[in-house]
PDB file of C-alpha atoms in Angstrom:
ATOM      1  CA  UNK L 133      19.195  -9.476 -19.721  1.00  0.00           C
ATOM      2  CA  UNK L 134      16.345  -6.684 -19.668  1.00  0.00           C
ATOM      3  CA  UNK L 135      16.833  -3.237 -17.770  1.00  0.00           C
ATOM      4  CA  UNK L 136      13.550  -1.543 -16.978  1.00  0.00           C
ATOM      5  CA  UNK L 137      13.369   1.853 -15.813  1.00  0.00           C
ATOM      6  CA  UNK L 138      10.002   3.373 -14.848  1.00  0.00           C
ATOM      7  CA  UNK L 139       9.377   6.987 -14.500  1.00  0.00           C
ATOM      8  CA  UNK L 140       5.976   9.126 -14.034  1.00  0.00           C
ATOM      9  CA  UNK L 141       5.080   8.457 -10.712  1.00  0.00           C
ATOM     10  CA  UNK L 142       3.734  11.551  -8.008  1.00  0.00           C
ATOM     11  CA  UNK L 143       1.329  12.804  -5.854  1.00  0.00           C
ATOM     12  CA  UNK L 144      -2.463  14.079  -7.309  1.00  0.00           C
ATOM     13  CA  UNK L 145      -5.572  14.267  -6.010  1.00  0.00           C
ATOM     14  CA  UNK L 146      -8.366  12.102  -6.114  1.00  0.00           C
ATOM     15  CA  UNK L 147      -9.701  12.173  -9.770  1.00  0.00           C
ATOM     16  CA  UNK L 148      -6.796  13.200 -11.339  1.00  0.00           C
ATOM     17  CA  UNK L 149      -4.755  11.703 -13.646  1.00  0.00           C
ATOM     18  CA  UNK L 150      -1.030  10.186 -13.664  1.00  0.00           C
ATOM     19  CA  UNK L 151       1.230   8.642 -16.858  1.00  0.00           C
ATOM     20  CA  UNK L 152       3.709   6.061 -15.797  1.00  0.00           C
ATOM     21  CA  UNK L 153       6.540   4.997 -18.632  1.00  0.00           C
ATOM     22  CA  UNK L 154       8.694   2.187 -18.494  1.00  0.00           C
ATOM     23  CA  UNK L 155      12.187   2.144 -20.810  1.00  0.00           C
ATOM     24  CA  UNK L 156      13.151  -1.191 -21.641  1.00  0.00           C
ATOM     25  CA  UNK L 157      16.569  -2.446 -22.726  1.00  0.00           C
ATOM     26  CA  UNK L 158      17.456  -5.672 -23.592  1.00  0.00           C
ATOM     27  CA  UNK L 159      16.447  -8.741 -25.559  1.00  0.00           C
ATOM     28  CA  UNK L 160      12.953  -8.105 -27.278  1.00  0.00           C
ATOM     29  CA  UNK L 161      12.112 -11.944 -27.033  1.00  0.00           C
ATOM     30  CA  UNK L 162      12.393 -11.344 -23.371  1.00  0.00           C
ATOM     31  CA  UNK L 163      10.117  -8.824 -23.331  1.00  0.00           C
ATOM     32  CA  UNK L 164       7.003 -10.495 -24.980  1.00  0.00           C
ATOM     33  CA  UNK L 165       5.156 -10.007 -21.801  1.00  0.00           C
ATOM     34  CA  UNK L 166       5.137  -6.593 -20.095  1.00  0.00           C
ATOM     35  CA  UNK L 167       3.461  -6.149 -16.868  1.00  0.00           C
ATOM     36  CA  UNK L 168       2.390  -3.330 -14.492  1.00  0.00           C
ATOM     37  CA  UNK L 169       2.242  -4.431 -10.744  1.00  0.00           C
ATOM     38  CA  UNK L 170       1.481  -2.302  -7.573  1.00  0.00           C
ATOM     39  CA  UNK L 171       2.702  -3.094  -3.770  1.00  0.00           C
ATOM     40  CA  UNK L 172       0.756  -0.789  -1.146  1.00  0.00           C
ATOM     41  CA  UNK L 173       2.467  -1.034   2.146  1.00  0.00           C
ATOM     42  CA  UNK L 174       1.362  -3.913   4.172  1.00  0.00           C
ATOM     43  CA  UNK L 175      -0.096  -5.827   1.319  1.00  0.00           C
ATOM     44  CA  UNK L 176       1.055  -8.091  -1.135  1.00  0.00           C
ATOM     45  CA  UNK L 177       2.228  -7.159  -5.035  1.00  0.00           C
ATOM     46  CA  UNK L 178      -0.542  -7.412  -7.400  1.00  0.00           C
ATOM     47  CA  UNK L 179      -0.991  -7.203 -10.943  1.00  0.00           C
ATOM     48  CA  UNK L 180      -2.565  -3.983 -12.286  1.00  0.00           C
ATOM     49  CA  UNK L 181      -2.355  -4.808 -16.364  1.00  0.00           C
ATOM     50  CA  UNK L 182      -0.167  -6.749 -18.649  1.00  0.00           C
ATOM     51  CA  UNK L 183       0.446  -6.356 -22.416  1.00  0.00           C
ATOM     52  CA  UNK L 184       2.192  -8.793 -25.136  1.00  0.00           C
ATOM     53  CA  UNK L 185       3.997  -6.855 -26.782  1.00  0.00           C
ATOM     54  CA  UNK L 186       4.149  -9.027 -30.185  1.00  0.00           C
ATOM     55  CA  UNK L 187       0.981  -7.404 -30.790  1.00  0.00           C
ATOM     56  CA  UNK L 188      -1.727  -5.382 -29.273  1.00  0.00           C
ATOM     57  CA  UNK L 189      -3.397  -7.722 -26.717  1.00  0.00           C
ATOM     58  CA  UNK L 190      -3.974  -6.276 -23.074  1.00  0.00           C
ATOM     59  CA  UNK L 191      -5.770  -7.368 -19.444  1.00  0.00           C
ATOM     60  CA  UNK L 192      -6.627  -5.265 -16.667  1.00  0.00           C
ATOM     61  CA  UNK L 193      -7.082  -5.771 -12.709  1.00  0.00           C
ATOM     62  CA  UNK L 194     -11.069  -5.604 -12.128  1.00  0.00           C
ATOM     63  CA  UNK L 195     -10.159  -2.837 -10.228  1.00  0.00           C
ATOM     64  CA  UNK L 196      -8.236  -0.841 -12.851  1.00  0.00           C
ATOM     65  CA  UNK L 197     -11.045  -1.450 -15.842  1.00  0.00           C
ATOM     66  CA  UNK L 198     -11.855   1.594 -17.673  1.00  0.00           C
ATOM     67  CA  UNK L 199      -9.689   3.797 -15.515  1.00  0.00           C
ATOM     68  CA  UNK L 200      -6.354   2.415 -16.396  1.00  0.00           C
ATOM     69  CA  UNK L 201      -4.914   2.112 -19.958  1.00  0.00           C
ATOM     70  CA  UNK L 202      -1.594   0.085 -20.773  1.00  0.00           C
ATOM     71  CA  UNK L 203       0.193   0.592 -24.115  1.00  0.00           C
ATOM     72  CA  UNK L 204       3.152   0.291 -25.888  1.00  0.00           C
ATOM     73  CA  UNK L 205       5.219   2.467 -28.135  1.00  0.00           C
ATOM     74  CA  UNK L 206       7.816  -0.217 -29.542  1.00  0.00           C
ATOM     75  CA  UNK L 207      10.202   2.380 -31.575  1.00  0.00           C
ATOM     76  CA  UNK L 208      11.126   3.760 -28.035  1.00  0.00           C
ATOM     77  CA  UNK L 209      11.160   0.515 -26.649  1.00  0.00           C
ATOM     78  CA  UNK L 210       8.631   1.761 -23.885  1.00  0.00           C
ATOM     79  CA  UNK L 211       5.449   0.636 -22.028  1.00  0.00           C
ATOM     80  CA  UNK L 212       3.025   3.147 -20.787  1.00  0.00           C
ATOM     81  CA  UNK L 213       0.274   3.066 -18.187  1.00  0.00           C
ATOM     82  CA  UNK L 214      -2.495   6.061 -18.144  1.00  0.00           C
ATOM     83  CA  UNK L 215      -3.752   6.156 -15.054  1.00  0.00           C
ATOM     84  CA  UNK L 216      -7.132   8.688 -15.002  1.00  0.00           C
ATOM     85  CA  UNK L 217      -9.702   9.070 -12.271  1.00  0.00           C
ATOM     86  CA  UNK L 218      -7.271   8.119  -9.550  1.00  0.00           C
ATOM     87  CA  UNK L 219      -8.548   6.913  -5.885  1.00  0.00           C
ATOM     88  CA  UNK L 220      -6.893   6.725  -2.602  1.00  0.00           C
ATOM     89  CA  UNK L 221      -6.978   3.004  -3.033  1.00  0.00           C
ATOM     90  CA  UNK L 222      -4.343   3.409  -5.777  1.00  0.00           C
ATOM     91  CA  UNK L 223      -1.511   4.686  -3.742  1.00  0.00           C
ATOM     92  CA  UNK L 224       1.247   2.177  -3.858  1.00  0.00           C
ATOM     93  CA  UNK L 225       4.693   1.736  -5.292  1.00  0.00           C
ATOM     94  CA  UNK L 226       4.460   0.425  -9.241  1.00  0.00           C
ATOM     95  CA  UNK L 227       6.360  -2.120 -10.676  1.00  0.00           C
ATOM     96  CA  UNK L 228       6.762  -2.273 -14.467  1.00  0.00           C
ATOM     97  CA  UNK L 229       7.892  -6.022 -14.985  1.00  0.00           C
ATOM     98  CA  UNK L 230       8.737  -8.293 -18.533  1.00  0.00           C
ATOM     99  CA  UNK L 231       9.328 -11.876 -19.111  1.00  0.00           C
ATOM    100  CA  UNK L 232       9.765 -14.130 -22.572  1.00  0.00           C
ATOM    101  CA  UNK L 233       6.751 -16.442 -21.677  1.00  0.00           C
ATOM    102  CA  UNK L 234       4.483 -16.092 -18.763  1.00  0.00           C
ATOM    103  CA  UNK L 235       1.875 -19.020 -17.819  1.00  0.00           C
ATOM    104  CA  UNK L 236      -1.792 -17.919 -17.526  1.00  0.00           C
ATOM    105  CA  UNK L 237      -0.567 -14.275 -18.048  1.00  0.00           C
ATOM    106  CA  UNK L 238      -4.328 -13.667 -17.858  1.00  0.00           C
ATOM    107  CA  UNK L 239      -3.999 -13.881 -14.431  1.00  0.00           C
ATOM    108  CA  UNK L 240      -1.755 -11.435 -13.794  1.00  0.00           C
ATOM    109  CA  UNK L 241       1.082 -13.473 -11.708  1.00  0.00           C
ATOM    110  CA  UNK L 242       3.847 -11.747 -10.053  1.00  0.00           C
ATOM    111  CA  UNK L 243       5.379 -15.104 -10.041  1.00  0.00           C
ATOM    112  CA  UNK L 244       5.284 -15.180 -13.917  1.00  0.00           C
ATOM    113  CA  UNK L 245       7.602 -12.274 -14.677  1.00  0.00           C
ATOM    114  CA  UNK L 246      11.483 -12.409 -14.471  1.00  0.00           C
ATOM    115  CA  UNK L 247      12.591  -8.705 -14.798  1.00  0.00           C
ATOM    116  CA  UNK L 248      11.205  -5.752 -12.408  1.00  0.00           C
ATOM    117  CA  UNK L 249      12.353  -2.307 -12.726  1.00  0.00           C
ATOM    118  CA  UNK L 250      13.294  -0.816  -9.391  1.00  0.00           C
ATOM    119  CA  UNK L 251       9.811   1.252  -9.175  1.00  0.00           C
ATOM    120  CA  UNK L 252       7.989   4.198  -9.196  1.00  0.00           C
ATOM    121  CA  UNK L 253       5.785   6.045  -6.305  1.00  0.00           C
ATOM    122  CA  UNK L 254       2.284   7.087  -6.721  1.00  0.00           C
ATOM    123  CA  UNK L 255      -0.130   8.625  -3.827  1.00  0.00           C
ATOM    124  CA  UNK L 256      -3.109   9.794  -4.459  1.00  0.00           C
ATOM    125  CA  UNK L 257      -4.898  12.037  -1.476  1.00  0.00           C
ATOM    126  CA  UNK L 258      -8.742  12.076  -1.118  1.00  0.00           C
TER     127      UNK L 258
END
Protein backbone atom coordinates (compact mmCIF):
# COMPACT_ATOMS: atom_id res chain seq x y z
CA UNK A 1 0.00 0.00 0.00
CA UNK A 2 1.18 3.74 -0.71
CA UNK A 3 -0.23 6.81 1.37
CA UNK A 4 0.21 10.10 -0.43
CA UNK A 5 -0.32 13.27 1.20
CA UNK A 6 -0.05 16.51 -0.79
CA UNK A 7 0.35 19.85 0.72
CA UNK A 8 1.20 23.47 -0.87
CA UNK A 9 -1.79 24.34 -2.47
CA UNK A 10 -3.50 28.31 -2.19
CA UNK A 11 -4.66 31.18 -3.74
CA UNK A 12 -2.02 33.76 -5.85
CA UNK A 13 -2.34 35.89 -8.44
CA UNK A 14 -1.77 35.57 -11.92
CA UNK A 15 2.08 35.28 -12.41
CA UNK A 16 2.89 34.15 -9.24
CA UNK A 17 4.27 31.23 -8.11
CA UNK A 18 3.00 28.07 -5.97
CA UNK A 19 5.15 24.74 -4.55
CA UNK A 20 3.05 21.67 -4.19
CA UNK A 21 4.77 18.54 -2.09
CA UNK A 22 3.60 15.20 -1.98
CA UNK A 23 4.79 12.69 1.16
CA UNK A 24 4.79 9.27 0.15
CA UNK A 25 4.66 6.17 2.35
CA UNK A 26 4.74 2.86 1.35
CA UNK A 27 6.42 0.35 -0.92
CA UNK A 28 9.13 2.19 -3.12
CA UNK A 29 8.55 -0.40 -6.03
CA UNK A 30 5.10 0.98 -6.01
CA UNK A 31 6.09 4.21 -6.41
CA UNK A 32 8.28 4.00 -9.63
CA UNK A 33 5.87 6.26 -11.32
CA UNK A 34 4.78 9.51 -9.63
CA UNK A 35 2.27 11.66 -11.21
CA UNK A 36 0.75 15.16 -10.82
CA UNK A 37 -2.92 15.42 -12.13
CA UNK A 38 -5.38 18.44 -12.00
CA UNK A 39 -9.45 18.25 -12.04
CA UNK A 40 -11.03 21.86 -12.68
CA UNK A 41 -14.67 21.72 -11.93
CA UNK A 42 -16.71 20.55 -14.77
CA UNK A 43 -13.89 18.95 -16.62
CA UNK A 44 -12.24 15.83 -16.62
CA UNK A 45 -8.74 14.86 -14.55
CA UNK A 46 -5.75 15.42 -16.58
CA UNK A 47 -2.24 14.81 -16.29
CA UNK A 48 -0.03 17.84 -15.52
CA UNK A 49 3.65 15.90 -15.21
CA UNK A 50 4.89 12.55 -14.22
CA UNK A 51 8.35 11.47 -12.93
CA UNK A 52 10.05 7.83 -12.51
CA UNK A 53 11.40 7.98 -9.70
CA UNK A 54 14.24 5.18 -10.31
CA UNK A 55 15.96 7.96 -11.85
CA UNK A 56 15.60 11.43 -13.10
CA UNK A 57 13.30 11.14 -16.17
CA UNK A 58 10.23 13.64 -16.35
CA UNK A 59 7.14 14.73 -18.97
CA UNK A 60 5.08 17.66 -18.87
CA UNK A 61 1.38 18.62 -20.12
CA UNK A 62 1.99 20.99 -23.33
CA UNK A 63 0.35 23.29 -21.30
CA UNK A 64 2.59 23.15 -18.21
CA UNK A 65 6.13 23.26 -20.38
CA UNK A 66 8.56 25.61 -19.02
CA UNK A 67 6.24 26.88 -16.33
CA UNK A 68 5.91 23.79 -14.30
CA UNK A 69 8.83 21.78 -12.78
CA UNK A 70 8.35 18.19 -11.14
CA UNK A 71 11.09 16.72 -8.91
CA UNK A 72 11.88 14.43 -6.43
CA UNK A 73 13.75 14.48 -3.18
CA UNK A 74 13.94 10.56 -2.41
CA UNK A 75 15.58 10.84 1.30
CA UNK A 76 12.18 12.48 2.31
CA UNK A 77 10.36 10.24 0.27
CA UNK A 78 8.65 13.35 -1.47
CA UNK A 79 7.62 14.62 -4.96
CA UNK A 80 7.52 18.26 -5.66
CA UNK A 81 5.83 20.36 -8.31
CA UNK A 82 7.03 24.22 -8.84
CA UNK A 83 4.47 25.83 -10.26
CA UNK A 84 5.77 29.64 -11.55
CA UNK A 85 3.97 32.06 -13.81
CA UNK A 86 0.56 30.81 -12.80
CA UNK A 87 -2.73 31.55 -15.07
CA UNK A 88 -6.34 31.47 -14.33
CA UNK A 89 -6.47 28.40 -16.47
CA UNK A 90 -4.56 26.57 -13.70
CA UNK A 91 -7.09 26.71 -10.99
CA UNK A 92 -8.15 23.23 -10.18
CA UNK A 93 -7.84 20.67 -7.44
CA UNK A 94 -4.23 18.61 -7.79
CA UNK A 95 -3.80 15.17 -7.50
CA UNK A 96 -0.35 13.75 -6.69
CA UNK A 97 -0.75 10.00 -7.85
CA UNK A 98 2.02 6.72 -7.94
CA UNK A 99 1.86 3.36 -9.42
CA UNK A 100 4.66 0.33 -9.84
CA UNK A 101 4.32 0.28 -13.73
CA UNK A 102 2.26 2.57 -15.79
CA UNK A 103 1.66 1.84 -19.71
CA UNK A 104 2.59 4.71 -22.08
CA UNK A 105 3.29 6.86 -18.93
CA UNK A 106 4.27 9.36 -21.65
CA UNK A 107 0.90 9.99 -22.02
CA UNK A 108 0.03 10.98 -18.90
CA UNK A 109 -3.06 8.46 -18.09
CA UNK A 110 -5.15 8.89 -15.12
CA UNK A 111 -6.10 5.39 -15.81
CA UNK A 112 -2.42 4.28 -15.35
CA UNK A 113 -1.91 5.20 -11.70
CA UNK A 114 -3.23 3.13 -8.68
CA UNK A 115 -2.67 5.45 -5.62
CA UNK A 116 -4.09 9.23 -5.41
CA UNK A 117 -3.59 11.32 -2.46
CA UNK A 118 -6.79 12.99 -1.35
CA UNK A 119 -5.69 16.52 -3.01
CA UNK A 120 -4.70 19.84 -2.79
CA UNK A 121 -6.53 23.29 -3.94
CA UNK A 122 -4.98 25.83 -6.11
CA UNK A 123 -6.81 29.15 -7.61
CA UNK A 124 -5.18 31.45 -9.25
CA UNK A 125 -7.16 35.04 -9.85
CA UNK A 126 -6.40 37.17 -12.98
Amino acid sequence: QVQLVESGGGSVQAGGSLRLSCAASGYTYSRNYMGWFRQAPGKEREGVAAVDTRGSDTYYADSVKGRFTISQDNAKNTVYLQMNSLKPEDTAMYYCAAAETVSQWLLLPVSGYDYWGQGTQVTVSS
